[in-house]
Coordinates of C-alpha atoms in Angstrom, one line a residue:
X12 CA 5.8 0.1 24.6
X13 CA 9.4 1.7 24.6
X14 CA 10.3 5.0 25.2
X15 CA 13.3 6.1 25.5
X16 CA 15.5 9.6 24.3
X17 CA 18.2 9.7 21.6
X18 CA 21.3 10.5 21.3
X19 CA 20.1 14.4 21.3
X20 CA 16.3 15.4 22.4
X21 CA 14.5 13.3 20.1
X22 CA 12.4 10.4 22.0
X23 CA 11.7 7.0 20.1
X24 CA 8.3 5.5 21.3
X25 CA 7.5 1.9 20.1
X26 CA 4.3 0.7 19.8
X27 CA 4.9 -2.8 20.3
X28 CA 4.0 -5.5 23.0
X29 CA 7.1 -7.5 24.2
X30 CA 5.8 -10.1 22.0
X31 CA 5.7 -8.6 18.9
X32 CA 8.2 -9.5 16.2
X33 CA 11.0 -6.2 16.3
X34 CA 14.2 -6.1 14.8
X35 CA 16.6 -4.9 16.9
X36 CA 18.0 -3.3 12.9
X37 CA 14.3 -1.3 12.5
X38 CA 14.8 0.3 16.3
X39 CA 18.8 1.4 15.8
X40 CA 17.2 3.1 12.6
X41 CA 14.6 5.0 14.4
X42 CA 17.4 6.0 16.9
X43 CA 19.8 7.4 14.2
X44 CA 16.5 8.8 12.7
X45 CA 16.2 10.3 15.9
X46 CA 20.0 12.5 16.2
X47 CA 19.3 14.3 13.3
X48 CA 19.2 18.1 13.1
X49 CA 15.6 19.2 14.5
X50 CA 13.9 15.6 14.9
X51 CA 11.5 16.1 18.0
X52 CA 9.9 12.4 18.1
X53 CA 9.7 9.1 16.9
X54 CA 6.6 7.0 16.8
X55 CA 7.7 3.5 16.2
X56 CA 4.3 1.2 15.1
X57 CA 3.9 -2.7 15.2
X58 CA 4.8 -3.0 11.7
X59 CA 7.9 -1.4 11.9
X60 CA 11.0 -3.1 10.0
X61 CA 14.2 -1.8 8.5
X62 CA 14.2 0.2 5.0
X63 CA 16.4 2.0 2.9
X64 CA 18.0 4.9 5.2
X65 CA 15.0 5.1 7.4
X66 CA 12.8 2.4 9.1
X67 CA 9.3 1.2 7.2
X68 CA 6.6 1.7 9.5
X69 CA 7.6 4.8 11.4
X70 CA 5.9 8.4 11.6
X71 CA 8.6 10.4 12.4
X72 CA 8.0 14.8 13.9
X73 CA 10.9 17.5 12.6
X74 CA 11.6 21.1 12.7
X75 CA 13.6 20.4 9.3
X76 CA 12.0 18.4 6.1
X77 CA 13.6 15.0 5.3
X78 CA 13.2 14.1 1.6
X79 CA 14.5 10.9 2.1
X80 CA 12.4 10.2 5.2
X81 CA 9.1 10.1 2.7
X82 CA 11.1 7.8 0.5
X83 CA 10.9 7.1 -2.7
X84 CA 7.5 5.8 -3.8
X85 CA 5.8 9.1 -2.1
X86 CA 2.0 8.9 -2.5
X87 CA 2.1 4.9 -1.6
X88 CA -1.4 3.9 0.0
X89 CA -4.3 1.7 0.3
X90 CA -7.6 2.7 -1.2
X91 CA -11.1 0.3 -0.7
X92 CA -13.9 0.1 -3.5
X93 CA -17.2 -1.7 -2.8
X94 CA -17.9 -3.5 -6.2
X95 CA -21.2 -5.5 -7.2
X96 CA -20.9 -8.8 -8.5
X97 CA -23.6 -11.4 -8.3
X98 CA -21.1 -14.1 -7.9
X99 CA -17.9 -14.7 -6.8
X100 CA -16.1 -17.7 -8.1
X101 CA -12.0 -16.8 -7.7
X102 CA -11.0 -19.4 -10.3
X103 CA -13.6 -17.4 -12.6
X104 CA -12.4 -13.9 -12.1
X105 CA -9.1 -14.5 -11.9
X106 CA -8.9 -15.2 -15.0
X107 CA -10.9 -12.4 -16.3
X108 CA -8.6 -9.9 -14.4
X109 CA -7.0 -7.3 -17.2
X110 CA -2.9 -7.2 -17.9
X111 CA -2.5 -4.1 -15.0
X112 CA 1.4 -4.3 -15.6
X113 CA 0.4 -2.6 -18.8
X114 CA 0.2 1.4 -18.9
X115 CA -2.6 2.7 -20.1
X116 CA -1.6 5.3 -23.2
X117 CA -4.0 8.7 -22.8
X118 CA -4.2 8.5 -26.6
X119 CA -3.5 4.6 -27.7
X120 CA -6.2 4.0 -24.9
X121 CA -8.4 6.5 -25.0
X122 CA -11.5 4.7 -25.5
X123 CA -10.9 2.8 -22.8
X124 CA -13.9 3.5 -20.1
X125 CA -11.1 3.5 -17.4
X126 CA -10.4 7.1 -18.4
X127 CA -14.3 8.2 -16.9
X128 CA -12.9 8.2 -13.0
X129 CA -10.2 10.9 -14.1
X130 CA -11.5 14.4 -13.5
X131 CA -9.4 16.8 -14.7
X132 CA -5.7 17.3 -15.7
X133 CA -2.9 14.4 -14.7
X134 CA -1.4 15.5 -11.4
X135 CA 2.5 16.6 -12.6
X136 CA 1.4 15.9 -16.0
X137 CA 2.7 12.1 -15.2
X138 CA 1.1 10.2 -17.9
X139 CA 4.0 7.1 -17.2
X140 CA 2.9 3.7 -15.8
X141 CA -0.9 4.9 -15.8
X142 CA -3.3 2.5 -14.6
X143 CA -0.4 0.1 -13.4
X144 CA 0.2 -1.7 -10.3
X145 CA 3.6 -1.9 -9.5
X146 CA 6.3 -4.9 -7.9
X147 CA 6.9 -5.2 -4.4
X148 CA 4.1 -5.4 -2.1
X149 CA 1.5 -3.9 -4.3
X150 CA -1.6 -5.7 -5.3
X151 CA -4.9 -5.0 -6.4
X152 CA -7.0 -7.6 -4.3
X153 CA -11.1 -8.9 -4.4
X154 CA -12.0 -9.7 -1.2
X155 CA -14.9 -10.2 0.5
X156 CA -16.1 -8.4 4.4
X157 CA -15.5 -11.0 6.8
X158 CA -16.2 -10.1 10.5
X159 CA -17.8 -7.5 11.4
X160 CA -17.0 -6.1 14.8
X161 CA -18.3 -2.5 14.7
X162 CA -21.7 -2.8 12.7
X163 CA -22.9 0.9 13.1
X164 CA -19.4 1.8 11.8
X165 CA -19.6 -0.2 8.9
X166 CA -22.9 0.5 8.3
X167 CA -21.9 4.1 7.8
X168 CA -19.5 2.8 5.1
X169 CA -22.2 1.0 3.1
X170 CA -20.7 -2.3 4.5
X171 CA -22.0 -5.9 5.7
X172 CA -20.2 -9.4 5.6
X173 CA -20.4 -10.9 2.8
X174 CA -20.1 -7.6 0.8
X175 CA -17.4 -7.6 -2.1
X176 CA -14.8 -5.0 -2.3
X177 CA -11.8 -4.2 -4.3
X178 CA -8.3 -3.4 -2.2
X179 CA -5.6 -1.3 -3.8
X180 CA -1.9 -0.9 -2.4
X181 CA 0.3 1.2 -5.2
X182 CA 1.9 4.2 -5.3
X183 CA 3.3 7.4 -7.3
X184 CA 4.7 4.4 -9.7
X185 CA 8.2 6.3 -11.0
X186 CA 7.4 10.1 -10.4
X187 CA 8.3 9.9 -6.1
X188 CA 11.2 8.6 -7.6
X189 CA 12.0 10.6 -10.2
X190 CA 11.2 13.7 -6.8
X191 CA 13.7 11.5 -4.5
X192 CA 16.4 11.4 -7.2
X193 CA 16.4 14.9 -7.8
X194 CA 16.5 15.7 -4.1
X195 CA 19.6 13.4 -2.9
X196 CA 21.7 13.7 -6.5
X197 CA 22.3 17.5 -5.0
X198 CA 21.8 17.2 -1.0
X199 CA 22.0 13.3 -0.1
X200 CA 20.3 12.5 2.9
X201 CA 20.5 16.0 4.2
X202 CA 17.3 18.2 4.5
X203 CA 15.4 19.8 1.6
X204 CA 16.9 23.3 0.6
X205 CA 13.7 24.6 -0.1
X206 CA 10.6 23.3 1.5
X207 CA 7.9 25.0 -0.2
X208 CA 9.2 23.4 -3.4
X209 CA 9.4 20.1 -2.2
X210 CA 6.1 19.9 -0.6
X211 CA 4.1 20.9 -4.1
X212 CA 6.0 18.2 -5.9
X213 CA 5.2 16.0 -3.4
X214 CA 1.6 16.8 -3.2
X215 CA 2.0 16.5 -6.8
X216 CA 3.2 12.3 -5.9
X217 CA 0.3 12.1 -3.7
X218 CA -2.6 13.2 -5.9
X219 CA -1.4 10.9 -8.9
X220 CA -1.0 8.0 -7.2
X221 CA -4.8 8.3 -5.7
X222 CA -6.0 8.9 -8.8
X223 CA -4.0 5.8 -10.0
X224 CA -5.5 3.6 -7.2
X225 CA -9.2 4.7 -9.0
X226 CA -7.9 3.9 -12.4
X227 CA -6.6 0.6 -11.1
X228 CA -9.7 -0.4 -9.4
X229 CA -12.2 0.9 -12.5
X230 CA -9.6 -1.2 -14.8
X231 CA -10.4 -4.2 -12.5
X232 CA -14.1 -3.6 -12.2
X233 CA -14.9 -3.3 -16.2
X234 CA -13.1 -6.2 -16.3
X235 CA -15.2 -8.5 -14.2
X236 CA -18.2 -6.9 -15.0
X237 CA -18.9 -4.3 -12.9
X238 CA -19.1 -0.5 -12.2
X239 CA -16.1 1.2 -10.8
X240 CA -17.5 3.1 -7.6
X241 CA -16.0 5.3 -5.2
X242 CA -13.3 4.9 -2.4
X243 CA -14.8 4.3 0.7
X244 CA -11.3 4.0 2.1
X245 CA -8.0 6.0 0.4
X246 CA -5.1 6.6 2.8
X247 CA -1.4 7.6 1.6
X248 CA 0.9 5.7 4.2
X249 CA 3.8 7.3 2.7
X250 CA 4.0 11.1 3.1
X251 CA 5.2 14.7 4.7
X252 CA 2.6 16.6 6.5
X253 CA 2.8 19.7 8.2
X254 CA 1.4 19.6 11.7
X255 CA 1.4 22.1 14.4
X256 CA 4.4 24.0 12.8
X257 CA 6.5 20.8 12.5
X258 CA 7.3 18.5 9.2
X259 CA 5.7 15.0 10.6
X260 CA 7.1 12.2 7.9
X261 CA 5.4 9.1 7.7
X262 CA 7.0 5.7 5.7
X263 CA 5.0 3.2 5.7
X264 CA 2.5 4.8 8.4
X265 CA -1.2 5.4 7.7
X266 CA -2.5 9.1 9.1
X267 CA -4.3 7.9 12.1
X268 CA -6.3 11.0 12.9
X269 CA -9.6 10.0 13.0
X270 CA -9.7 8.3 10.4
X271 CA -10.5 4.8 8.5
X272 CA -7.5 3.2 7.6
X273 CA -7.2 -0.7 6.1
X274 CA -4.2 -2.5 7.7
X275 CA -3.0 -4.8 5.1
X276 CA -2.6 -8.6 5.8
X277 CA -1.6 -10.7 3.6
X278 CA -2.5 -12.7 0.1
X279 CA -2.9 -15.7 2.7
X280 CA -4.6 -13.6 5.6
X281 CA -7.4 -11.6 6.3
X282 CA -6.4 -7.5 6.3
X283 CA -8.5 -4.9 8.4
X284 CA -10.3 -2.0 8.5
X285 CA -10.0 0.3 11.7
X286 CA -11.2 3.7 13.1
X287 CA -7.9 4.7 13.6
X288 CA -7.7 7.7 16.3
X289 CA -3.8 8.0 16.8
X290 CA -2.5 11.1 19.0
X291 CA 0.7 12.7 19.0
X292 CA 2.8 10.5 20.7
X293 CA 2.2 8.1 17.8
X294 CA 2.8 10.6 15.6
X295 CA -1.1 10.7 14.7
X296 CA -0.4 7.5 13.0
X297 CA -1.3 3.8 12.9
X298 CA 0.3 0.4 11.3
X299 CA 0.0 0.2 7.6
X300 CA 0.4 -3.5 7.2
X301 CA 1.6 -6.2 8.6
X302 CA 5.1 -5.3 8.2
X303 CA 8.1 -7.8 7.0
X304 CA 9.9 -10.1 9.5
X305 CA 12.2 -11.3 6.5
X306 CA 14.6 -9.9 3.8
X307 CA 13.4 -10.7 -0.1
X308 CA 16.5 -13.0 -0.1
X309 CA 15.8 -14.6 3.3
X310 CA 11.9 -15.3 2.1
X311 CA 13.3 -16.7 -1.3
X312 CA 15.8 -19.0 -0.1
X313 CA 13.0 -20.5 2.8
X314 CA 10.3 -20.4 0.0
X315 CA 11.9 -22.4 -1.8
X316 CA 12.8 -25.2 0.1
X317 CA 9.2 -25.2 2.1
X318 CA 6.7 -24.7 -0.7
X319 CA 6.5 -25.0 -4.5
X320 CA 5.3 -22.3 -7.2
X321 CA 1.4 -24.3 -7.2
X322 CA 1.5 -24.3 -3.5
X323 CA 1.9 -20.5 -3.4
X324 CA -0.9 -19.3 -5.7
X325 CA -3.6 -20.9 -3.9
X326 CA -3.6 -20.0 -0.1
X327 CA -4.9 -21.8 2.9
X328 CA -7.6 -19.4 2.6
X329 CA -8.9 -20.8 -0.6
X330 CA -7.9 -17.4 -2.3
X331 CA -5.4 -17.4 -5.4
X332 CA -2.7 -15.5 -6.2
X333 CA -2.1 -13.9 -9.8
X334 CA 1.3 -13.6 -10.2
X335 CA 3.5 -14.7 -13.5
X336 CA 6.8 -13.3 -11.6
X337 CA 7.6 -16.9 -9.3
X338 CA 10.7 -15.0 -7.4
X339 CA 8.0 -12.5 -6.4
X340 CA 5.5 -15.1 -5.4
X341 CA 8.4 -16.4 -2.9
X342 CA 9.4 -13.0 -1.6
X343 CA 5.6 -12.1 -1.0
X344 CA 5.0 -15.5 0.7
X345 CA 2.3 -14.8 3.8
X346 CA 5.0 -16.3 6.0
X347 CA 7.3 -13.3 5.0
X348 CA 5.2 -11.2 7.3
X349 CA 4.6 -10.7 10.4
X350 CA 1.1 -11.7 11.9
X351 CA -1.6 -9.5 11.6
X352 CA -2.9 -10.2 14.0
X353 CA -0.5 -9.8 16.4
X354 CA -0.2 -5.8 14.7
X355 CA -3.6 -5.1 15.3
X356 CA -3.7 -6.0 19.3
X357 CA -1.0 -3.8 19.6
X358 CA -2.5 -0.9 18.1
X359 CA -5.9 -1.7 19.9
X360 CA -3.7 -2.6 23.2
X361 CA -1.7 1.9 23.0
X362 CA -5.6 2.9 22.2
X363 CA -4.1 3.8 18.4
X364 CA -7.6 1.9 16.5
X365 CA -10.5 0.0 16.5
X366 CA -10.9 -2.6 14.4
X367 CA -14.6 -2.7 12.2
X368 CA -14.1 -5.3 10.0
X369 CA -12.0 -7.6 8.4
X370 CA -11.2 -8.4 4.4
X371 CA -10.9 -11.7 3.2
X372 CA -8.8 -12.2 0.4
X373 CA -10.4 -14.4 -3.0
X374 CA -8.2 -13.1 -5.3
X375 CA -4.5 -11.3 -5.4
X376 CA -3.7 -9.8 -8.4
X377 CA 0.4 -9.0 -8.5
X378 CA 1.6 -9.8 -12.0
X379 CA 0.0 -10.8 -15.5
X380 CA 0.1 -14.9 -15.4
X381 CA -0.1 -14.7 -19.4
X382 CA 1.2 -18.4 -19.3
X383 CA -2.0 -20.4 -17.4
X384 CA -4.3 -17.0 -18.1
X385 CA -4.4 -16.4 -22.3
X386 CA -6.9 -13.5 -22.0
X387 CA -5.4 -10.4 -22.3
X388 CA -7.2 -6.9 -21.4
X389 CA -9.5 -7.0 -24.3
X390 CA -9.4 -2.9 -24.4
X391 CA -5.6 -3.9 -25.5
X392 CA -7.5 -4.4 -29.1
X393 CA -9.5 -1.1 -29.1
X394 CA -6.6 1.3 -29.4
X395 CA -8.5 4.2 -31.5
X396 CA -10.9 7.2 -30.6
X397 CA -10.8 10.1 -28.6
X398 CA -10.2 10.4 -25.0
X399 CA -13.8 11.7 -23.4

C-alpha cells in the first residue's frame, strides 16, 4: 500500500501489494482525481484500472459533487439470487436461457410473470431497456457455491456448497447516461451546480437499476424453471454517497461498510462473496471485480491469435459462455483480467474483507446466441393482457 499526497491536500492510498497488476495510467488518474477543487482522499482498490476521466475501481471523498466521477452507467452493481433447480446440466439451461437483450414492453409484455418482482411505480418513469442486460462486462451468470470458508456466515445467507445461485452485474441501462449527458453538455467535467438535484436523479439511476437486476434474474429463473427469489446480495459499485458531510464517489467500488459484497471473477474463474468491513481510509469501500489489465483492443487483437470463437464459450472451468457477439467474447476473455485471486489477498491482506464463499461459474449469459440456440423467450409469443 501507497500513500502519498497530491498535488494540493488530497492523499491517494492504494490498496495494492507490490505484486499486484497496476497501471502506472489508473494511479496518474487518481492523482489528477486528487487536485481537484475540494477532493480530501483517494482510496485506490486492487481492481483499479484506467476509465473514461476517472479511474475504475476507485472510491474517491469531496467537499464538492463530481457528476462525472459516478460516471455514466450510475446504479451499476451486482445482485445474488439463490434459485432451486433439481439439476444442473449447463449445456441444458443454456439453452433454455430467455433473449435478455430484448426489453420487456410494460404493455406488449404485460403478461409476462417477470412483471410480479416490480412493486410499485418505475423509478424515473424509465420503462427503456427493461429487463435487459447490457454490453460490456455485464452478465447474468448460474453458478453454483463452491468453497465455503465462513460457514456460520453463509449459513446466515441461506447458503451451502453445492447451492445454485443466479449472479447479476447491470446497471441504470441508458438513464445514468441520459443524467451524465445532461450534467457535462452544460458544466463538462466541473462540479454539479446544484447538488440536491443531482443526487434525486441519481438515486433515481440507482433504484431502477436494482429493480432491473430482479427483473433480470426472475426473467432467468421462469425460464429454467424456477421461482425468482429475493437478493441475498445487491450492491451498487457505482455511486455518490453522502458521508460525514462529504460527497464520497465510488466507480467501480462496492460500499464496503459492513456489508456483503460479491467480487466478480470471471466467466472462466470462480467470483467471491466477502464480509466486506472497509474504513475510511478506503473510502468505506472494497474491490468490485477483478478489474481489467487490458484495453478491449489489446484483449481482441491477443484473443485472436491465442484462441478461437469455440475455445472461448466453454471455459477451463467446464462453464459456457452465451454470447452471439464474438468481438465481445474476445474482449471479455478471462485472461483480460486480472487474477482474482490476487484482488482478494489484497483486500484480506489492508483488513478491507473476508472472504465467505466462492461462485463457480456453469453458465454466462452475455448476448442472445440465436444462431446455435433457436429458442427464443417463449413469453416473446404471449404479447396480450393486462399488466397485474
Amino acid at each position: 500500500m501507497s500513500q502519498q499526497p497530491s498535488l494540493r491536500s488530497a492523499t491517494v492510498t492504494v490498496f495494492a501489494s507490490p505484486t499486484s497488476w497496476i497501471e502506472s495510467d489508473a494511479v496518474a488518474q487518481c492523482h489528477q482525481v486528487a487536485a481537484l477543487d475540494g477532493m480530501t482522499h483517494v482510496a485506490a482498490m486492487p481492481d483499479l484500472h484506467p476509465g473514461k476521466g476517472a479511474p475504475i475501481g476507485a472510491a474517491m471523498t469531496s467537499s464538492v459533487l463530481y457528476p462525472l466521477l459516478v460516471g455514466s452507467d450510475i446504479g451499476c452493481g451486482i445482485a445474488v439470487f439463490p434459485i432451486g433447480l433439481k439439476r444442473a446440466v449447463p449445456e441444458k439451461l443454456a439453452a433454455r436461457f430467455p433473449d435478455l437483450d430484448r426489453a420487456l414492453d410494460p404493455e406488449e409484455d404485460a403478461d409476462d410473470p417477470a412483471w410480479a418482482v416490480v412493486r410499485g411505480d418505475i423509478p424515473a418513469g424509465h420503462v427503456e431497456g427493461l429487463g435487459t442486460v447490457g454490453r460490456g462486462n455485464h452478465f447474468v451468470e448460474l453458478a453454483r457455491i463452491g468453497s465455503v470458508f465462513e460457514a456460520g456466515h453463509a449459513d446466515r445467507l441461506g447458503l451451502a456448497a453445492g447451492d445454485l445461485v443466479l449472479v447479476v452485474h447491470s446497471g441504470s441501462r441508458g438513464l445514468g447516461e441520459r443524467i451524465l449527458r445532461a450534467h457535462t453538455e452544460v458544466h463538462g467535467a466541473g462540479p454539479a451546480p446544484d447538488p440536491g438535484a443531482y443526487l434525486a436523479m441519481h438515486d433515481e439511476a440507482v433504484r431502477w437499476g436494482s429493480l432491473n437486476r430482479r427483473l433480470l434474474a426472475a426473467r432467468v429463473a421462469h425460464a429454467l424453471g424456477a421461482r425468482p427469489t429475493e437478493p441475498i446480495v445487491d450492491q451498487c459499485h457505482n455511486l455518490v454517497e453522502v458521508r460525514d458531510g462529504s460527497y464520497l464517489h465510488r466507480k467501480g467500488a462496492a460500499p464496503g461498510d459492513g456489508r456483503d459484497v460479491l467480487i466478480a471473477g470471471t466467466r472462466g474463474t470462480p467470483s467471491y462473496l466477502v464480509a466486506a468491513h472497509a474504513g475510511p481510509d478506503a473510502g468505506h469501500s472494497v474491490a468490485h471485480g477483478a478489474g481489467r489489465k487490458m484495453s478491449r483492443a489489446d484483449a481482441l487483437r491477443r484473443g485472436r491469435a491465442k484462441h478461437t470463437v469455440e475455445e472461448l464459450r466453454r471455459t477451463p472451468m467446464g462453464s459456457l459462455v452465451v454470447c452471439g457477439d464474438r468481438q465481445l467474447l474476445f474482449e471479455e476473455a478471462p485472461g483480460a483480467y486480472k487474477r482474482i485471486e490476487q484482488v482478494i489477498a489484497d483486500l484480506v491482506e489492508y483488513g478491507l474483507a473476508t472472504p465467505v464463499a466462492t461462485t463457480i461459474p456453469l453458465v454466462t449469459y452475455k448476448t442472445p446466441d440465436l444462431g446455435s440456440s433457436p429458442r427464443r423467450d417463449h413469453r416473446e409469443r404471449r404479447r396480450k393482457g393486462g399488466r397485474p
